[in-house]
mmCIF file of C-alpha atoms in Angstrom:
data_model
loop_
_atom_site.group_PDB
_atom_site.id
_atom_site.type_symbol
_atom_site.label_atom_id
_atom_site.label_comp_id
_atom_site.label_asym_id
_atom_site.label_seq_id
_atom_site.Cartn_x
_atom_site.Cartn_y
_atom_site.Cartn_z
ATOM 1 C CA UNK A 18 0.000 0.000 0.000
ATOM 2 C CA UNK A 19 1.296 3.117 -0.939
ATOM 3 C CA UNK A 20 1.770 5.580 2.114
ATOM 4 C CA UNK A 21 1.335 9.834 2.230
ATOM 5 C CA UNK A 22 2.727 10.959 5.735
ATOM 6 C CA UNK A 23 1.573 7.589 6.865
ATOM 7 C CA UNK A 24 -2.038 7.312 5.194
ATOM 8 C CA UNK A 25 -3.026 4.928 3.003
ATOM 9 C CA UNK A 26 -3.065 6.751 -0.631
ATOM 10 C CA UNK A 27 -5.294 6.021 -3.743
ATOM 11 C CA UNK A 28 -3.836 7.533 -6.729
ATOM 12 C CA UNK A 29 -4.871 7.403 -10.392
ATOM 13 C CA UNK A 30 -6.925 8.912 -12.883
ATOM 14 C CA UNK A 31 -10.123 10.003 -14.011
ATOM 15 C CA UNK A 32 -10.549 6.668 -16.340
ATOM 16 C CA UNK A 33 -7.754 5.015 -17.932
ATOM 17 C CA UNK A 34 -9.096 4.900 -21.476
ATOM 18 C CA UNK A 35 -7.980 7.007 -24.070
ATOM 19 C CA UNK A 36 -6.866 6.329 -27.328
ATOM 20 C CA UNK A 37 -4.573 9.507 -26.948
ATOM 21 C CA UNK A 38 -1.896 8.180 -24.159
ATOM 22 C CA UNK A 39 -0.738 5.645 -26.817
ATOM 23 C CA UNK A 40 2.952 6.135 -26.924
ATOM 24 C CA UNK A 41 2.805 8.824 -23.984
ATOM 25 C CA UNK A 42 1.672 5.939 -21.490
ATOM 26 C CA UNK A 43 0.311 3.338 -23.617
ATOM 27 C CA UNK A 44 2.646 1.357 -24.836
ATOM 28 C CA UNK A 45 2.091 1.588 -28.964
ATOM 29 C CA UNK A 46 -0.293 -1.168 -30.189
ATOM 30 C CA UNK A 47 -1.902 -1.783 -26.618
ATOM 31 C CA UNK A 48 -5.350 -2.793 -27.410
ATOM 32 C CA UNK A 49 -8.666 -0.923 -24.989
ATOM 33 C CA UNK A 50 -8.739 -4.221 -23.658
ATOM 34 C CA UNK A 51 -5.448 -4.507 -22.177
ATOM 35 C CA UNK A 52 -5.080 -1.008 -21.304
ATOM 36 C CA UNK A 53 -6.284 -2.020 -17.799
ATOM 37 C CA UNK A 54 -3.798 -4.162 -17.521
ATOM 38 C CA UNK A 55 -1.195 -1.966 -17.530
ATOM 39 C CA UNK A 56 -2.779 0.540 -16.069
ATOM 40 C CA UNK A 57 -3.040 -1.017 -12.867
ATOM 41 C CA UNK A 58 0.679 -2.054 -12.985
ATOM 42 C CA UNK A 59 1.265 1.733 -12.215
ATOM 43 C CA UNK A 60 -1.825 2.832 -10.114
ATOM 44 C CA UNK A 61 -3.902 1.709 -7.231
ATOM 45 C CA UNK A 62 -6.646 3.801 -7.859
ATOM 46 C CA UNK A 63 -9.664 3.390 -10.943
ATOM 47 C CA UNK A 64 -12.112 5.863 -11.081
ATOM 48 C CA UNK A 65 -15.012 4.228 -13.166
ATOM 49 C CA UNK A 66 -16.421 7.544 -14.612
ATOM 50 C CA UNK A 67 -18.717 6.091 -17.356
ATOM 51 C CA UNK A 68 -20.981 5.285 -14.782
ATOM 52 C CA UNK A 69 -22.073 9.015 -15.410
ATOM 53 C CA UNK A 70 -23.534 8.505 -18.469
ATOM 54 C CA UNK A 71 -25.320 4.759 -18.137
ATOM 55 C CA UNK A 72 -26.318 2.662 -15.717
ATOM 56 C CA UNK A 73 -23.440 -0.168 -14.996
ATOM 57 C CA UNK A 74 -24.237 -3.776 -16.115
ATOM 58 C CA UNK A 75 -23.164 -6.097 -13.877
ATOM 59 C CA UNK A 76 -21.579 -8.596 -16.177
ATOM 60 C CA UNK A 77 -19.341 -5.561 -18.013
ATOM 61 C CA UNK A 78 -17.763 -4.822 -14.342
ATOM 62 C CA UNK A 79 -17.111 -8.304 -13.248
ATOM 63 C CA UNK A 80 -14.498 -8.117 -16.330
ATOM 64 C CA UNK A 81 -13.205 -5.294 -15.165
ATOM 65 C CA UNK A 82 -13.072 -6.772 -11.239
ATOM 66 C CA UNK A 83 -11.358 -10.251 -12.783
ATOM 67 C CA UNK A 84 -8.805 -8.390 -14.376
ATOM 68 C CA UNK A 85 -7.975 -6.113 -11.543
ATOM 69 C CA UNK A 86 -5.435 -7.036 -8.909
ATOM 70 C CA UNK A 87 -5.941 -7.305 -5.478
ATOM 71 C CA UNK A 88 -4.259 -3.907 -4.229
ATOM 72 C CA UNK A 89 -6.188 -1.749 -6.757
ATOM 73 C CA UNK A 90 -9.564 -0.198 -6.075
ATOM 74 C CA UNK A 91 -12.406 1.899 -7.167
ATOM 75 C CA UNK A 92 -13.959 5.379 -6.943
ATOM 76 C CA UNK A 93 -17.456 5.390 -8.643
ATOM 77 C CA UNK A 94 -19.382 8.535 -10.256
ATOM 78 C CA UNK A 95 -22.591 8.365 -9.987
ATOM 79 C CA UNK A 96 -25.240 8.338 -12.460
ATOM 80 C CA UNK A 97 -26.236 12.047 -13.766
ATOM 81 C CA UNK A 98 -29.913 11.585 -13.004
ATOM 82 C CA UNK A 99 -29.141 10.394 -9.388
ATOM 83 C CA UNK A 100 -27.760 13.758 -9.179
ATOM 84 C CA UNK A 101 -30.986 15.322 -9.014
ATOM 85 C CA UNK A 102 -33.044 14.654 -6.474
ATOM 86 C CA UNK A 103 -36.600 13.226 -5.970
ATOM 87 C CA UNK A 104 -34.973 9.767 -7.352
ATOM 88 C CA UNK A 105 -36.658 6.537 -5.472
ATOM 89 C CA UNK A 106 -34.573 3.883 -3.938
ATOM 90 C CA UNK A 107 -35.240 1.179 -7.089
ATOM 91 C CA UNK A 108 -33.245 3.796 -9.057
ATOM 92 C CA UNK A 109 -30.249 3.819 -6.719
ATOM 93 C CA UNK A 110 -30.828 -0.111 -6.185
ATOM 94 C CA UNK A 111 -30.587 -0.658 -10.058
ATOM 95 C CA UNK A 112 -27.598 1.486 -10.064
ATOM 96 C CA UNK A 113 -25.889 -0.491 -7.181
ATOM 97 C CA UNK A 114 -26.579 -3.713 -8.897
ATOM 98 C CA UNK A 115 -24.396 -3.341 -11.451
ATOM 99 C CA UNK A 116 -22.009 -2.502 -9.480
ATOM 100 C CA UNK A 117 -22.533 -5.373 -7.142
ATOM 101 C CA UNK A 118 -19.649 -7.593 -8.368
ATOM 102 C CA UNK A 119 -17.329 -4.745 -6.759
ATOM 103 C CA UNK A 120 -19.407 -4.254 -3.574
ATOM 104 C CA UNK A 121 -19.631 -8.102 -2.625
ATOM 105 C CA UNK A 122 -15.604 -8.067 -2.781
ATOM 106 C CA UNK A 123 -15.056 -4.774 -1.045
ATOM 107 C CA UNK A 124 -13.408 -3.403 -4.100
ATOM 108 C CA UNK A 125 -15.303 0.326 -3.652
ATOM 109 C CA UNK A 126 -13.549 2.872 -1.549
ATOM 110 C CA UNK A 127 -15.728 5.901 -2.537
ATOM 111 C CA UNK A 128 -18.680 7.351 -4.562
ATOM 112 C CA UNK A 129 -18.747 10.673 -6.007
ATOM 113 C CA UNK A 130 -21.676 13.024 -7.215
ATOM 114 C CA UNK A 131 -20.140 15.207 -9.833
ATOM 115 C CA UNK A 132 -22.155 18.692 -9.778
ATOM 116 C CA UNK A 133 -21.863 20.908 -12.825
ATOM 117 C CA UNK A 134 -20.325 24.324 -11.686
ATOM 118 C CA UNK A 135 -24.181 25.593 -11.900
ATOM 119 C CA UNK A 136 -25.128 23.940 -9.177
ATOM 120 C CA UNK A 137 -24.638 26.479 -6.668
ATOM 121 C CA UNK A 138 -25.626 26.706 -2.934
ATOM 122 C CA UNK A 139 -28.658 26.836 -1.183
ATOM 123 C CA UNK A 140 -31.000 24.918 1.304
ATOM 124 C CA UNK A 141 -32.865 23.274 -1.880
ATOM 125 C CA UNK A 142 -29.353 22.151 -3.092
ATOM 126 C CA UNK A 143 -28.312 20.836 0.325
ATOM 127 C CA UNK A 144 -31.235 19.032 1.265
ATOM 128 C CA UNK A 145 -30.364 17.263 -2.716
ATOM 129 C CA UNK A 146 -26.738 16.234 -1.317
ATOM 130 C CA UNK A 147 -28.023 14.778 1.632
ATOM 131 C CA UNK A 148 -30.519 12.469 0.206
ATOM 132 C CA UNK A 149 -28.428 11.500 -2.259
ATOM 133 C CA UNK A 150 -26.043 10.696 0.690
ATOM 134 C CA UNK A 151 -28.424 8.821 2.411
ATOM 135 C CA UNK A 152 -29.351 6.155 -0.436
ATOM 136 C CA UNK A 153 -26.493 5.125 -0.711
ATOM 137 C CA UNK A 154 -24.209 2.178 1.299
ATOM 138 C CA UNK A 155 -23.180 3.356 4.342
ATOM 139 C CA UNK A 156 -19.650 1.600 4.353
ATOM 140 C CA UNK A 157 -18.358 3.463 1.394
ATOM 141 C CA UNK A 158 -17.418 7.071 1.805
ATOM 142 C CA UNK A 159 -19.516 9.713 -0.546
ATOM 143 C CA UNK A 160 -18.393 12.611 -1.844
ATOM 144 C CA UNK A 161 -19.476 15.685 -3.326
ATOM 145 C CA UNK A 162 -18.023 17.580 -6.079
ATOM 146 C CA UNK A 163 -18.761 21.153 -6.466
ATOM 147 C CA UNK A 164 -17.438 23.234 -9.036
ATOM 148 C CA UNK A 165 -18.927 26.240 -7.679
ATOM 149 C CA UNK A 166 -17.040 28.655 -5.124
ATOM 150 C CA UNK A 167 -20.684 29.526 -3.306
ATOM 151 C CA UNK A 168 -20.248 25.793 -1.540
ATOM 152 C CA UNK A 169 -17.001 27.057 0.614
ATOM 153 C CA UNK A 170 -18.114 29.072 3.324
ATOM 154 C CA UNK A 171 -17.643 27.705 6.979
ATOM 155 C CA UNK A 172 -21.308 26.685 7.684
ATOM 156 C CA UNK A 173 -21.706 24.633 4.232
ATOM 157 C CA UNK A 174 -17.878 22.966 5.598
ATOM 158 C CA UNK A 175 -19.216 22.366 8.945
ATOM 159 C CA UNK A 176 -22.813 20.847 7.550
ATOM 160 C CA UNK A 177 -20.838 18.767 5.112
ATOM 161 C CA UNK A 178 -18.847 17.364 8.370
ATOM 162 C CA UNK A 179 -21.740 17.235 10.710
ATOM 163 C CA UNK A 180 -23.335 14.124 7.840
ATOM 164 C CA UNK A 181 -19.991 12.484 6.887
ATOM 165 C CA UNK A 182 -20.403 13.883 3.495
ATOM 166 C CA UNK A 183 -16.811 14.448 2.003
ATOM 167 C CA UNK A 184 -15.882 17.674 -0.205
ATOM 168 C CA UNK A 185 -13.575 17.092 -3.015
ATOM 169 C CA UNK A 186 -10.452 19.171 -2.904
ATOM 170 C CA UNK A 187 -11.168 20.631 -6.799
ATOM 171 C CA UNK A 188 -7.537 22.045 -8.712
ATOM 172 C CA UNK A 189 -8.999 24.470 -11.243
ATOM 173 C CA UNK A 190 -8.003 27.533 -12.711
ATOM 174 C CA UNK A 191 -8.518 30.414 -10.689
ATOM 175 C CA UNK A 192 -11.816 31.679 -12.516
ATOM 176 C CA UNK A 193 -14.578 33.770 -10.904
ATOM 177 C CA UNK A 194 -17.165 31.907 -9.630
ATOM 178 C CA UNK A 195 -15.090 28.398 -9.835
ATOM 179 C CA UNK A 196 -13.697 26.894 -6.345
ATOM 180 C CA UNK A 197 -10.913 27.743 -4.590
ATOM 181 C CA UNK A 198 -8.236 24.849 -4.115
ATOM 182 C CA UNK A 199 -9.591 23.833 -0.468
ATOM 183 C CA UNK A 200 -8.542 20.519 0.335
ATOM 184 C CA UNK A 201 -10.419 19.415 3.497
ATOM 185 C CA UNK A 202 -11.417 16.404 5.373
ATOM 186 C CA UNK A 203 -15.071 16.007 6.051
ATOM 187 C CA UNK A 204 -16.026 12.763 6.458
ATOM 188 C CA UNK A 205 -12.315 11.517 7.712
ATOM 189 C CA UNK A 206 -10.968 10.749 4.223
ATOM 190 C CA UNK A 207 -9.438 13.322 1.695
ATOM 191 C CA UNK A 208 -10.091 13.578 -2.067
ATOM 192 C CA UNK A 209 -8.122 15.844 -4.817
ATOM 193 C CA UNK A 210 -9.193 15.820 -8.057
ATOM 194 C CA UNK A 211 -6.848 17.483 -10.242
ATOM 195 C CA UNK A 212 -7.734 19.168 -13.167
ATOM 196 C CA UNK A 213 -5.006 21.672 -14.064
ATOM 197 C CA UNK A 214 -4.916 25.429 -14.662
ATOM 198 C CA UNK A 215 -4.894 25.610 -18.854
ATOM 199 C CA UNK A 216 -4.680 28.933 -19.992
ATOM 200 C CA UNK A 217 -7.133 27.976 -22.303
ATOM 201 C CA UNK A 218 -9.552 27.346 -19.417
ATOM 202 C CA UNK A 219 -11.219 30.965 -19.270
ATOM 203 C CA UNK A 220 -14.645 30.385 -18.554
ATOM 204 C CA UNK A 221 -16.173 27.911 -16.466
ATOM 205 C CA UNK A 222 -18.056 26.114 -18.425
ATOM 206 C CA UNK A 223 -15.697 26.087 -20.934
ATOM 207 C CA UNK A 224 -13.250 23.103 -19.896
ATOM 208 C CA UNK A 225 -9.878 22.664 -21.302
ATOM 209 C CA UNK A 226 -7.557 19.589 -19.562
ATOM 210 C CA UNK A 227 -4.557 20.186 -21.406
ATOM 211 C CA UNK A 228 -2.482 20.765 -18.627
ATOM 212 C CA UNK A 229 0.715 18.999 -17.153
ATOM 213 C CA UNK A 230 1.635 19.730 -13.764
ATOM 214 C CA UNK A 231 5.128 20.888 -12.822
ATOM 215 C CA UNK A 232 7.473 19.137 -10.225
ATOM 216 C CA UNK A 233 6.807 21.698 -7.477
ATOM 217 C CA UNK A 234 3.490 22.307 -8.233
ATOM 218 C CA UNK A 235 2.793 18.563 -7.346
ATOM 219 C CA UNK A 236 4.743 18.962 -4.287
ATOM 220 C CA UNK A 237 2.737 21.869 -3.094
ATOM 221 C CA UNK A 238 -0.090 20.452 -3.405
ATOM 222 C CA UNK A 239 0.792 16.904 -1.774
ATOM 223 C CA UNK A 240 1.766 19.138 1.545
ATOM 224 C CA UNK A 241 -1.297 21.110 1.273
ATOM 225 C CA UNK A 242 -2.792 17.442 1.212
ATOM 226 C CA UNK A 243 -1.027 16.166 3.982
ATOM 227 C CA UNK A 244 -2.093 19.129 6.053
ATOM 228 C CA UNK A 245 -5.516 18.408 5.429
ATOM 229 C CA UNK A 246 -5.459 14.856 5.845
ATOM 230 C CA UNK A 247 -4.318 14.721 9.632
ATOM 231 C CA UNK A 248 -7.061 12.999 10.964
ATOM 232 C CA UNK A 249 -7.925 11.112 7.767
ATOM 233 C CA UNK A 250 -8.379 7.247 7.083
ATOM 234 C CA UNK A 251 -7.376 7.221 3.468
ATOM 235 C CA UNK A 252 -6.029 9.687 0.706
ATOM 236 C CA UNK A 253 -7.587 10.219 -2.806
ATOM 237 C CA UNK A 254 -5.845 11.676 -5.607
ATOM 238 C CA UNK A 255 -7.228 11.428 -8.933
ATOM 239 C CA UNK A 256 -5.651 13.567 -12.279
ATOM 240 C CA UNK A 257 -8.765 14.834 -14.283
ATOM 241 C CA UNK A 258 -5.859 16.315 -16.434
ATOM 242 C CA UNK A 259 -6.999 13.786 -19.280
ATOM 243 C CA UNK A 260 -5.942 15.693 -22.677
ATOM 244 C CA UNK A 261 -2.948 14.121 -24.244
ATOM 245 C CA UNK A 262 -2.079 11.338 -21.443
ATOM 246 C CA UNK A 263 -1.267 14.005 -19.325
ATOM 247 C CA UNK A 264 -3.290 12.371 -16.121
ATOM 248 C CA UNK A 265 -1.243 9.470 -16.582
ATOM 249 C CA UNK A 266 2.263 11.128 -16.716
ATOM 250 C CA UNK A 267 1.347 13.043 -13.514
ATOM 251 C CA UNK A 268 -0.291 10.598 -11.675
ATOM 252 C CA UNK A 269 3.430 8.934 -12.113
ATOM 253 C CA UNK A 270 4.937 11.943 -11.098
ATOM 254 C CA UNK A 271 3.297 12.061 -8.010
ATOM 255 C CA UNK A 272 4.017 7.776 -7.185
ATOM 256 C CA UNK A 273 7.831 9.280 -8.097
ATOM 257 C CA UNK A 274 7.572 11.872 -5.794
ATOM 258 C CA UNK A 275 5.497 10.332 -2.837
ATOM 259 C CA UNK A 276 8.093 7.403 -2.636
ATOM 260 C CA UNK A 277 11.646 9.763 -2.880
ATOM 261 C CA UNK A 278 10.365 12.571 -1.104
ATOM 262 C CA UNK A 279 7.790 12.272 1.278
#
């Protein structure tokens, strides 16, 4: 198990499938099938992000569980229309049986609502996280991204600790009305996603991840990390850096960096 300041750390990326890190990571020629493969040789961490977009079948993610080692898990994003609100438990128990292969072998470490920058706060909005946090299994950590910089004022942080709901530490380019880089335990774990500062970023809802971190930017932000993370169980970092294999070259970065210098 890989160790930050003596907490367990998950590292990878935000999906490992991209016909773009051929010859950056990819080896050339490595087929979508076997990119898991060696992807896992690297990382310890999957984030299964399609899960956004359709509802998991069960039988596609036992493949992915019987070709996963035994020291690599998974973060899961949830479905968009869980997002919402108003949903009825059959939708969240459909949703957690296709995942079920993972949650019978303890293979899920955290869950993660991914909230468009839009989504700003309010009691409404609130009341929308906490349901949502409250359908789901109670052994696996949830967290909540939020784009928007509304979300970080003390009494949202102390509501968000008060229900063990975690906050995702968001790297973004400093943009009015996007979030601050505020890494912070909530629930007792700590999760960075990463998704670079591209010049090209300008607006928010105009997303560029061409970015590659820097040497001492990564080291900033692992003691920034480490300072949040005093009191925490386990350590999430994810690169959402995805443009160009990027993710994957920092991701191994950090795993450089984390082993020779912290």
């Amino acid at each position: 198990m890989m160790l930050l300041n003596s907490t367990p750390l998950y590292l990878g990326t935000s999906g490992y499938k991209y016909d773009d890190w051929m010859d950056v990571f990819y080896p050339a020629g490595t087929s979508h099938y076997n990119m898991l493969e060696y992807y896992t040789k690297h990382f310890n961490l999957i984030e299964i992000t399609f899960t956004f977009y359709k509802i998991p079948y069960a039988k596609t993610i036992q493949s992915i569980l019987s070709r996963t080692p035994d020291n690599v898990f998974f973060s899961v994003r949830l479905h968009k229309n869980l997002l919402r609100g108003r949903n009825t438990q059959r939708e969240f128990n459909d949703f957690l049986y296709g995942l079920s292969p993972l949650l019978e072998n303890n293979k899920i470490k955290a869950f993660f609502a991914d909230y468009n920058y839009k989504f700003t706060s309010c009691r409404a909005n609130m009341s929308i996280i906490k349901e949502l946090a409250g359908k789901l299994p109670v052994e696996v950590p949830f967290f909540a991204e939020l784009p928007s910089s509304t979300w970080y004022k003390e009494r949202y942080i102390e509501e968000f600790k008060e229900n063990r709901i975690g906050l995702i530490g968001l790297h973004l380019p400093e943009i009015p009305g996007l979030a601050p880089f505020y890494p912070v335990s909530t629930n007792y774990f700590t999760y960075l996603r990463l998704y670079g500062k591209s010049r090209l970023w300008v607006v928010p809802d105009d997303k560029d991840t061409d970015y590659r971190y820097k040497h001492d930017e990564i080291k900033k932000i692992l003691n920034r990390c480490i300072d949040a993370s005093v009191l925490s169980k386990g350590i999430f970092i994810s690169y959402c850096n995805v443009t160009g294999g990027n993710a994957a070259v920092n991701a191994l970065d950090t795993k450089k960096i984390v082993e020779s210098e912290f």
